GROMACS .gro file of C-alpha atoms in nm:
model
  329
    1UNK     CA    1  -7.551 -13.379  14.646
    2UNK     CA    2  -7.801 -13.422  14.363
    3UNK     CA    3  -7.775 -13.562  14.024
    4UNK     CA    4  -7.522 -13.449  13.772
    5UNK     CA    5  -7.543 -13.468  13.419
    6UNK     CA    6  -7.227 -13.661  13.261
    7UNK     CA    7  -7.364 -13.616  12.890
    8UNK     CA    8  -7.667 -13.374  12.836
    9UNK     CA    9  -7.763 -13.547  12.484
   10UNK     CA   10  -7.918 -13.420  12.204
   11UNK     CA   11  -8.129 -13.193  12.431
   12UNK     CA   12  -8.267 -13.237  12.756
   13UNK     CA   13  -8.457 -13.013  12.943
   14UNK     CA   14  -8.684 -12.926  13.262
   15UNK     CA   15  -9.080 -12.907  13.229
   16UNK     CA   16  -9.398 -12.940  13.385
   17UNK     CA   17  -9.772 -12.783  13.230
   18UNK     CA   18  -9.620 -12.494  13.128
   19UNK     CA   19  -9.665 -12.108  13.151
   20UNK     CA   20 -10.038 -12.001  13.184
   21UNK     CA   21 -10.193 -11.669  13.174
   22UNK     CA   22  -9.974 -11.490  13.055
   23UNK     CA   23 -10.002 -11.545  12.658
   24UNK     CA   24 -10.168 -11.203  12.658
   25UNK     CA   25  -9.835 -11.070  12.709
   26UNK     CA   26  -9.679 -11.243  12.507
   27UNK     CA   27  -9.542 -11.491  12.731
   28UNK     CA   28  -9.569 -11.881  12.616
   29UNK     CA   29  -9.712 -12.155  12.763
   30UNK     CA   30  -9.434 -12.429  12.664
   31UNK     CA   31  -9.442 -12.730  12.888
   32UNK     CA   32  -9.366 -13.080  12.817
   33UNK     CA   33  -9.482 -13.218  12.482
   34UNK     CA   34  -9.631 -13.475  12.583
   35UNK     CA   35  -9.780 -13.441  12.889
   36UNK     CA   36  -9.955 -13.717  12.973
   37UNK     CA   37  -9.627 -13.951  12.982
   38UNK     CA   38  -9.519 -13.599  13.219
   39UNK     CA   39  -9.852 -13.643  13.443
   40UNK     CA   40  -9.800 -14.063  13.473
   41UNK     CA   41  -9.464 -13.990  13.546
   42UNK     CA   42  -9.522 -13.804  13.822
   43UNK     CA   43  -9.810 -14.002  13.955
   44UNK     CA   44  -9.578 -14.306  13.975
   45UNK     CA   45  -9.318 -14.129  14.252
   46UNK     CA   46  -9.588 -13.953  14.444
   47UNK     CA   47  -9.539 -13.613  14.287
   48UNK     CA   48  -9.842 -13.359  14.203
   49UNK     CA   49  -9.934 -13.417  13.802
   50UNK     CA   50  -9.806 -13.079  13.730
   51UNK     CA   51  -9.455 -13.091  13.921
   52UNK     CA   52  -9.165 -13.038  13.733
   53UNK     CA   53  -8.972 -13.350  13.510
   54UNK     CA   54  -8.669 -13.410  13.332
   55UNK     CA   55  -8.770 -13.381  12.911
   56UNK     CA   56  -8.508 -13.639  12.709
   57UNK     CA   57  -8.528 -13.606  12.363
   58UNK     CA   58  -8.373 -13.903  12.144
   59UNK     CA   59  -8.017 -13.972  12.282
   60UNK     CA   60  -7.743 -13.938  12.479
   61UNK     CA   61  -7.847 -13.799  12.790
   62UNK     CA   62  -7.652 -13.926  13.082
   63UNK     CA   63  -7.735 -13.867  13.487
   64UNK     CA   64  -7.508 -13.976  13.796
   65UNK     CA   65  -7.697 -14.020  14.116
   66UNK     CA   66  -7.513 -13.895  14.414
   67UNK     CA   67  -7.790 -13.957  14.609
   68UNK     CA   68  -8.083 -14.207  14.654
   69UNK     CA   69  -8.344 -14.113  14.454
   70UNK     CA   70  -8.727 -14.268  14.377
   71UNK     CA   71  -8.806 -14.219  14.026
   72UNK     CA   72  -8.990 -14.298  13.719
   73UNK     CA   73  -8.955 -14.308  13.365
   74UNK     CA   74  -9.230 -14.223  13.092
   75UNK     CA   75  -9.273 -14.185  12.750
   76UNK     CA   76  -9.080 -14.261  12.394
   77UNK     CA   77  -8.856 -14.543  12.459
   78UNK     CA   78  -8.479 -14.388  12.468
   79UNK     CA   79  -8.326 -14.768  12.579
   80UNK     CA   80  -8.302 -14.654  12.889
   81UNK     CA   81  -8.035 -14.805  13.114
   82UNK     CA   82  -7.906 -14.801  13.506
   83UNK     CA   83  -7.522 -14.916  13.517
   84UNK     CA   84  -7.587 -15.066  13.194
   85UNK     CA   85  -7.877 -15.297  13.242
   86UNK     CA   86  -8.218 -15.236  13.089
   87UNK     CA   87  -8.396 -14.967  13.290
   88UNK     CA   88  -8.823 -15.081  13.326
   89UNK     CA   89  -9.020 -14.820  13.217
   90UNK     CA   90  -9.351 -14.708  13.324
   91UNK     CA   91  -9.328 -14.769  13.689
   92UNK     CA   92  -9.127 -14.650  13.998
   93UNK     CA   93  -8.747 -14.689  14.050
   94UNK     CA   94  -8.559 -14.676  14.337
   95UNK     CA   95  -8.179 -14.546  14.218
   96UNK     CA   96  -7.882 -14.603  14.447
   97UNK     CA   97  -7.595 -14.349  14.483
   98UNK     CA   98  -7.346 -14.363  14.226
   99UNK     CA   99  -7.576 -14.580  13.963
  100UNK     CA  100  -7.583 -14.392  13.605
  101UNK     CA  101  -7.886 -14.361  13.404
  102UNK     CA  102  -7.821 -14.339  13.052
  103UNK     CA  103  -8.088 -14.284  12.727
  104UNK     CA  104  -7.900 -14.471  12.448
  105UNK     CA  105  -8.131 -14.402  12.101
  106UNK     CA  106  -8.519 -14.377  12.073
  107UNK     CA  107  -8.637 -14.721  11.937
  108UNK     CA  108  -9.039 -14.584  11.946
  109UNK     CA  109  -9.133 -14.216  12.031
  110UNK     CA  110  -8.834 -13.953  12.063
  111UNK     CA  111  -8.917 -13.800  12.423
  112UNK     CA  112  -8.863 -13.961  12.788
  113UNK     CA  113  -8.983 -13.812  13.073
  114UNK     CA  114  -8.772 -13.853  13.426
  115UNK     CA  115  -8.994 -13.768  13.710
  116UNK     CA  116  -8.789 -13.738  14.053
  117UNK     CA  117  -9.012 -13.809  14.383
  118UNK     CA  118  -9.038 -13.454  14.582
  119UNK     CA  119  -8.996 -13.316  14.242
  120UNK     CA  120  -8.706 -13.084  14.105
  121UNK     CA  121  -8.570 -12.817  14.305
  122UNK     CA  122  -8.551 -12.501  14.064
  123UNK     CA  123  -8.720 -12.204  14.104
  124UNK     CA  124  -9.068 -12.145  13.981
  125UNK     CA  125  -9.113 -11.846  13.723
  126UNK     CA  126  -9.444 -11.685  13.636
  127UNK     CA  127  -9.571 -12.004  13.815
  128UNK     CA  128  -9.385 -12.269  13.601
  129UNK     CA  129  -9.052 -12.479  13.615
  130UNK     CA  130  -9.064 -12.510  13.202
  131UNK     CA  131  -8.793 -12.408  13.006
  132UNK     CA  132  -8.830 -12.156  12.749
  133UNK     CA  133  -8.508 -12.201  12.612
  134UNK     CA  134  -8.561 -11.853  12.397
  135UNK     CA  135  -8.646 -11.613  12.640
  136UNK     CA  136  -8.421 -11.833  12.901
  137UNK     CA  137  -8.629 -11.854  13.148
  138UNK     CA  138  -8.723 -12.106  13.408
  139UNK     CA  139  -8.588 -12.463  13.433
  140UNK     CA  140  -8.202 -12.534  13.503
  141UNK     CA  141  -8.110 -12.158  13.420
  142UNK     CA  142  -8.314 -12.065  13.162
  143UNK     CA  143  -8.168 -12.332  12.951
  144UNK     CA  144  -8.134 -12.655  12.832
  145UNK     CA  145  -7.866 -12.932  13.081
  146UNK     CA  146  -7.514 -12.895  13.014
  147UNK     CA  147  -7.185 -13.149  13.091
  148UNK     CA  148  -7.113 -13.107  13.442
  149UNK     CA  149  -7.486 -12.959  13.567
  150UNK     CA  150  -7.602 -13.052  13.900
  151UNK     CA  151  -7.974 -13.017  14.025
  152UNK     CA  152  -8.146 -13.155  14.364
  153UNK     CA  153  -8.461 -13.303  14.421
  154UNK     CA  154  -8.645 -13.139  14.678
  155UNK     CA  155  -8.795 -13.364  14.971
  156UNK     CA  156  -9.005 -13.643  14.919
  157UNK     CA  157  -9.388 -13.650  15.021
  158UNK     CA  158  -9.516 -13.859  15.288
  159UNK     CA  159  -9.634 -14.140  15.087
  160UNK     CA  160  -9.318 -14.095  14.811
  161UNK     CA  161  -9.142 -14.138  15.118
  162UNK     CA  162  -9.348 -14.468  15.219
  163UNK     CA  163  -9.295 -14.638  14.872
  164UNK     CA  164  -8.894 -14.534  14.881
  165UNK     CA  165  -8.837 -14.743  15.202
  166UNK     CA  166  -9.067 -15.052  15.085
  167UNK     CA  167  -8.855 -15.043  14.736
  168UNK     CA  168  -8.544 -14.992  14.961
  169UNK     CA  169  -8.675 -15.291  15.203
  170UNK     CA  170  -8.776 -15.549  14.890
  171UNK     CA  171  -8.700 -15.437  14.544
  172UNK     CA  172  -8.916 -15.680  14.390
  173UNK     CA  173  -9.183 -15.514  14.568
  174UNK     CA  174  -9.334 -15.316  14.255
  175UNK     CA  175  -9.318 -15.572  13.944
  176UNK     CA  176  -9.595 -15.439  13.711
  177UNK     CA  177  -9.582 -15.121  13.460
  178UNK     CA  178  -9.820 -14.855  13.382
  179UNK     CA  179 -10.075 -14.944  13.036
  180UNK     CA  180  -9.997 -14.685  12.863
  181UNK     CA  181 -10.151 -14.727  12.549
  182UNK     CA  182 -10.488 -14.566  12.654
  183UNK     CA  183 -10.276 -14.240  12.670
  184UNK     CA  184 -10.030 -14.170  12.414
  185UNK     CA  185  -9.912 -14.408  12.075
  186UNK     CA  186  -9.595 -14.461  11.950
  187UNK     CA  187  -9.631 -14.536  11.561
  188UNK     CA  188  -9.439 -14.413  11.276
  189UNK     CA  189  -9.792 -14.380  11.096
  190UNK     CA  190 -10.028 -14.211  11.239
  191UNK     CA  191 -10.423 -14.118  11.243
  192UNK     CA  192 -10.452 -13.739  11.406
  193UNK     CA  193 -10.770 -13.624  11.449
  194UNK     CA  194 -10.900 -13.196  11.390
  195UNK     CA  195 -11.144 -12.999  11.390
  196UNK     CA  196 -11.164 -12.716  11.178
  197UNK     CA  197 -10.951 -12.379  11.185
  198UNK     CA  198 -11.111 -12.044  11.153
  199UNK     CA  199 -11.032 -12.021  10.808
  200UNK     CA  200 -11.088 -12.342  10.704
  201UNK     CA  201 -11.400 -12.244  10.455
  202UNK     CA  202 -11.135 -12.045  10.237
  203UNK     CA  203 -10.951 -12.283  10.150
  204UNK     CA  204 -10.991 -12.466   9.767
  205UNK     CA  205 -11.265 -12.749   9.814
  206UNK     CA  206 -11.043 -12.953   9.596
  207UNK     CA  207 -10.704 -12.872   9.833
  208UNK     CA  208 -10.916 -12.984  10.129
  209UNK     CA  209 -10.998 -13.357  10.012
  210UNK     CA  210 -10.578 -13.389   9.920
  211UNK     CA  211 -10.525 -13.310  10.285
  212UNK     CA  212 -10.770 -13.527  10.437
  213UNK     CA  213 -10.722 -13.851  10.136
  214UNK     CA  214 -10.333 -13.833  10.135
  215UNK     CA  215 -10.060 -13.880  10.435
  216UNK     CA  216  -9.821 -13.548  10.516
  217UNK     CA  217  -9.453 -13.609  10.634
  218UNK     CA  218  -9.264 -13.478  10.900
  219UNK     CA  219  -8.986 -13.298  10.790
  220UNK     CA  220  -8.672 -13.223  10.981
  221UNK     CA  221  -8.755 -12.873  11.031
  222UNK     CA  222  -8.922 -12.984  11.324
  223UNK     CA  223  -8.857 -12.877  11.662
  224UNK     CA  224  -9.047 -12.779  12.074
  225UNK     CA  225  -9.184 -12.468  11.848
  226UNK     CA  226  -9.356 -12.596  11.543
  227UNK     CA  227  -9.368 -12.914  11.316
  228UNK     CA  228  -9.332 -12.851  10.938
  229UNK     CA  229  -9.508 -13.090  10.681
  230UNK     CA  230  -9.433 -13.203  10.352
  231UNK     CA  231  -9.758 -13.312  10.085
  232UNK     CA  232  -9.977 -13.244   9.948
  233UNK     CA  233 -10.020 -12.811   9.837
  234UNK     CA  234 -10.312 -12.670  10.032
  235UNK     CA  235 -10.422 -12.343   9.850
  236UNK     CA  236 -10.673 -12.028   9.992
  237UNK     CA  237 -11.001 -12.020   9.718
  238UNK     CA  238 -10.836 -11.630   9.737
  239UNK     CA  239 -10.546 -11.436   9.848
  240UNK     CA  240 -10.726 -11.249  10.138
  241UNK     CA  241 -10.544 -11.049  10.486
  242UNK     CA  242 -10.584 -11.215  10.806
  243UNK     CA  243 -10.505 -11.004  11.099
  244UNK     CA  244 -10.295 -11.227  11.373
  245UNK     CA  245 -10.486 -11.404  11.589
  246UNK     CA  246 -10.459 -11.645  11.922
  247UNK     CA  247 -10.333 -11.997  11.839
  248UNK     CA  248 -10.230 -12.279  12.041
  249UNK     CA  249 -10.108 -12.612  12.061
  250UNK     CA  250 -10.188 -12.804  11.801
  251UNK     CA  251 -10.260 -12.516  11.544
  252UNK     CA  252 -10.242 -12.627  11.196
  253UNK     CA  253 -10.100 -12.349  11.008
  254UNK     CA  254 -10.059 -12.314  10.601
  255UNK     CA  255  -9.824 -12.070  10.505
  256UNK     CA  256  -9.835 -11.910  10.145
  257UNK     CA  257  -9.604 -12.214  10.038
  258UNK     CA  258  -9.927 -12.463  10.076
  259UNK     CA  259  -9.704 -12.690  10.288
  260UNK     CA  260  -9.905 -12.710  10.673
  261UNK     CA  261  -9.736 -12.612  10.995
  262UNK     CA  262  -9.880 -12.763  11.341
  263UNK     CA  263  -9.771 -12.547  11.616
  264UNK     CA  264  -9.643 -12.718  11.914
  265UNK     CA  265  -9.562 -12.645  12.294
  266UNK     CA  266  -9.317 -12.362  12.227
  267UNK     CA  267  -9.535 -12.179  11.945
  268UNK     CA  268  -9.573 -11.811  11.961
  269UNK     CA  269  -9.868 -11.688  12.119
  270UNK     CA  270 -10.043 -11.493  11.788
  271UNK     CA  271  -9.994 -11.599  11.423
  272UNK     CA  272 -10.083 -11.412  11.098
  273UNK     CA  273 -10.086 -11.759  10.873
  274UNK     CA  274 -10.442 -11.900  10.794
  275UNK     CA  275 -10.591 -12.174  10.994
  276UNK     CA  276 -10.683 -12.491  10.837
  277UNK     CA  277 -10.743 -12.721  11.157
  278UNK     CA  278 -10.645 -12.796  11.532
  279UNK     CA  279 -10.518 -13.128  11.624
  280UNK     CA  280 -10.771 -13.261  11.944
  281UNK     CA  281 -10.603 -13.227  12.267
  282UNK     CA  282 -10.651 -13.599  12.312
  283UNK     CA  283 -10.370 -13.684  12.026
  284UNK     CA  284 -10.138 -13.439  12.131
  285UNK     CA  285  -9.868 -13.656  12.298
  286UNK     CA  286  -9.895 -13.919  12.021
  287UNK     CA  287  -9.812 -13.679  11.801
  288UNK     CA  288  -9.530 -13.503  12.037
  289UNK     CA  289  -9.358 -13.844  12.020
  290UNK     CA  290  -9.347 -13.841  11.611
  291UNK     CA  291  -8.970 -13.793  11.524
  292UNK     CA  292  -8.856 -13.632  11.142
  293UNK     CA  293  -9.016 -13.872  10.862
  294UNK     CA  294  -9.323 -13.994  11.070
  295UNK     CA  295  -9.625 -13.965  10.870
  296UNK     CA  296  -9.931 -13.823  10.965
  297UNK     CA  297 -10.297 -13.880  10.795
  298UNK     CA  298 -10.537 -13.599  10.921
  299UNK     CA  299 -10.908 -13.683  11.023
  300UNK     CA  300 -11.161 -13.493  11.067
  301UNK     CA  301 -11.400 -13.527  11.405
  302UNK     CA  302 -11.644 -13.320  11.535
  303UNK     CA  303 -11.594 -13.073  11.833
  304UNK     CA  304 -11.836 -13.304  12.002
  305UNK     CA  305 -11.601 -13.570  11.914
  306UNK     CA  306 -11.276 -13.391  12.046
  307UNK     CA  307 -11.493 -13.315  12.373
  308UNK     CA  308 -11.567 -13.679  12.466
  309UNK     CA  309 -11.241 -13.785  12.355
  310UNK     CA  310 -11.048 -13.591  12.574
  311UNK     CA  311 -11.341 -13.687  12.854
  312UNK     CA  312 -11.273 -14.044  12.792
  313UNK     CA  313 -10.829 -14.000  12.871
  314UNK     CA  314 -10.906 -13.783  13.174
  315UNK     CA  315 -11.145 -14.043  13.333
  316UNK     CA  316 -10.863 -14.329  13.241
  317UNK     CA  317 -10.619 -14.092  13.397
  318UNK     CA  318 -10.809 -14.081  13.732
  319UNK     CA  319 -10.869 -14.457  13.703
  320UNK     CA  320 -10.496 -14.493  13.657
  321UNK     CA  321 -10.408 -14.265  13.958
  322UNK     CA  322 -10.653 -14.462  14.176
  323UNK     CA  323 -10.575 -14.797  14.058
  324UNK     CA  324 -10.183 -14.735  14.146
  325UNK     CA  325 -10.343 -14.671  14.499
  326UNK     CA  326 -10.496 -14.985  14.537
  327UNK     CA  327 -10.181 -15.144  14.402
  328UNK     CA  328  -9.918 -15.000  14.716
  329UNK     CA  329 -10.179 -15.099  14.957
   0.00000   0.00000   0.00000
């Protein structure tokens, strides 16, 4: 008994933090793409941050309880239903046995995040439930759900426990949702703050005010690995070689056809390309829930700036964590 998927959607998958410590040989960190809607998720059901989610991306997907379950869902707003009636977001669910949650199309973002109270019962490998659908490893099998997939939830905690029997005693007991907006936006337009790359002193002075005055587009070449841009040209002042070097999430890339490349969860762990910027941990969801045509205007901030930035969302994180506390009591 577990949940089975009935439709896997455009592509569905299981992930928590991701992979660490092993980039240095040459395994990836991956994880969700947004991970704060991953972390509230799993705050909401009584699960540790980190634990292991269900990652929708835009449509389709389709789960059959054959169990009761506690659960929550997170991010970019998929329409999410439970035997066809709007499903709440943001805030803990109690699902019955034989109720169907389906994601219909994303009206803002393009990723929801299912977090399941006790968490999801797959193995962990090199210390991580992500999927790395490349290497196929971890997750559901090393790959992404199919029709006909069933996974279990492994037991709830103590207090996941407590909230599933007040929600299964009076179902209007929770009636508020999660303010979200200090942790992750959902525009089509977007402001997304960088610091500068290594080689961001070689590039043409002239290039560098077109990237910084004028918006980039995302282009459908954009996937868990890497988003391509379209824009303005960004040109080197001169062709110079560039041994490979560490990069990470939120990498900003420019490849010898001048059109930028951020680097997302499942980017390599070295690239060779020059480095014009890296997007500030802090706007990494909001721009993990872009979809193909978003538009993006770059900023630049200070590492100073990045630092308090991503101060500032951890200490509304904890507030968060505590507040929804204080709210069960």
């Amino acid at each position: 008994m577990g949940i089975k998927v009935l439709q896997p959607g455009m592509l569905a998958t299981i992930q928590d933090l991701g992979r660490y410590g092993l980039q240095k040989f040459g395994v990836i960190v991956g994880g969700a793409m947004d991970a704060m809607s991953l972390r509230i998720a799993n705050l909401l059901v009584e699960n540790s941050e980190g634990e292991g989610a269900l990652e929708v991306t835009l449509y389709g997907t389709t789960l059959l309880f054959e169990s009761d379950e506690l659960i929550a869902i997170t991010g970019g707003n998929l329409q999410p239903t439970i035997d066809g009636k709007n499903a709440p977001m943001w805030r803990p669910l109690l699902i019955r046995k034989g109720s169907i949650l389906k994601f219909n199309a994303a009206i803002s973002g393009c990723r929801a995040y299912v977090s399941f109270s006790g968490g999801i019962q797959v193995p962990n490998v090199m210390g991580s439930k992500s999927t790395y659908i490349r290497a196929e490893i971890g997750g559901f099998q090393g790959r992404k759900l199919q029709k006909n997939d069933v996974f279990e939830c492994n037991k709830r905690t103590a207090l996941g426990e407590e909230l599933f029997n007040q929600l299964a005693k009076d179902p209007a007991y929770l009636s508020w949702s999660v303010d979200y907006t200090h942790f992750v936006t959902f525009e089509k337009t977007q402001t997304i703050r960088i610091i500068r790359g290594s080689e961001y002193e070689k590039f043409d002075e002239d290039r560098l005010k077109k990237f910084f005055s004028t918006p980039y587009t995302i282009t459908t070449h954009a996937d868990r690995m890497g988003y391509r841009l379209e824009g303005e040209t960004i040109s080197l002042k001169e062709q110079f070689e560039l041994l490979s070097e560490g990069v990470t999430f939120g990498t900003i890339q420019v490849p010898s056809s001048g059109q930028p490349i951020i680097l997302m969860a499942d980017r390599q762990t070295t690239g060779g390309y020059p480095k014009i910027g890296q997007v500030i941990s802090a706007d990494l969801p909001s721009l993990a829930q872009m979809q193909a045509n978003g538009r993006i205007n770059f900023k630049e901030v200070t590492l100073e700036e990045a630092q308090w930035a991503f101060i500032h969302r951890e200490k509304k994180l904890k507030e968060l964590a505590f507040g929804l506390r204080l709210k069960r009591k």
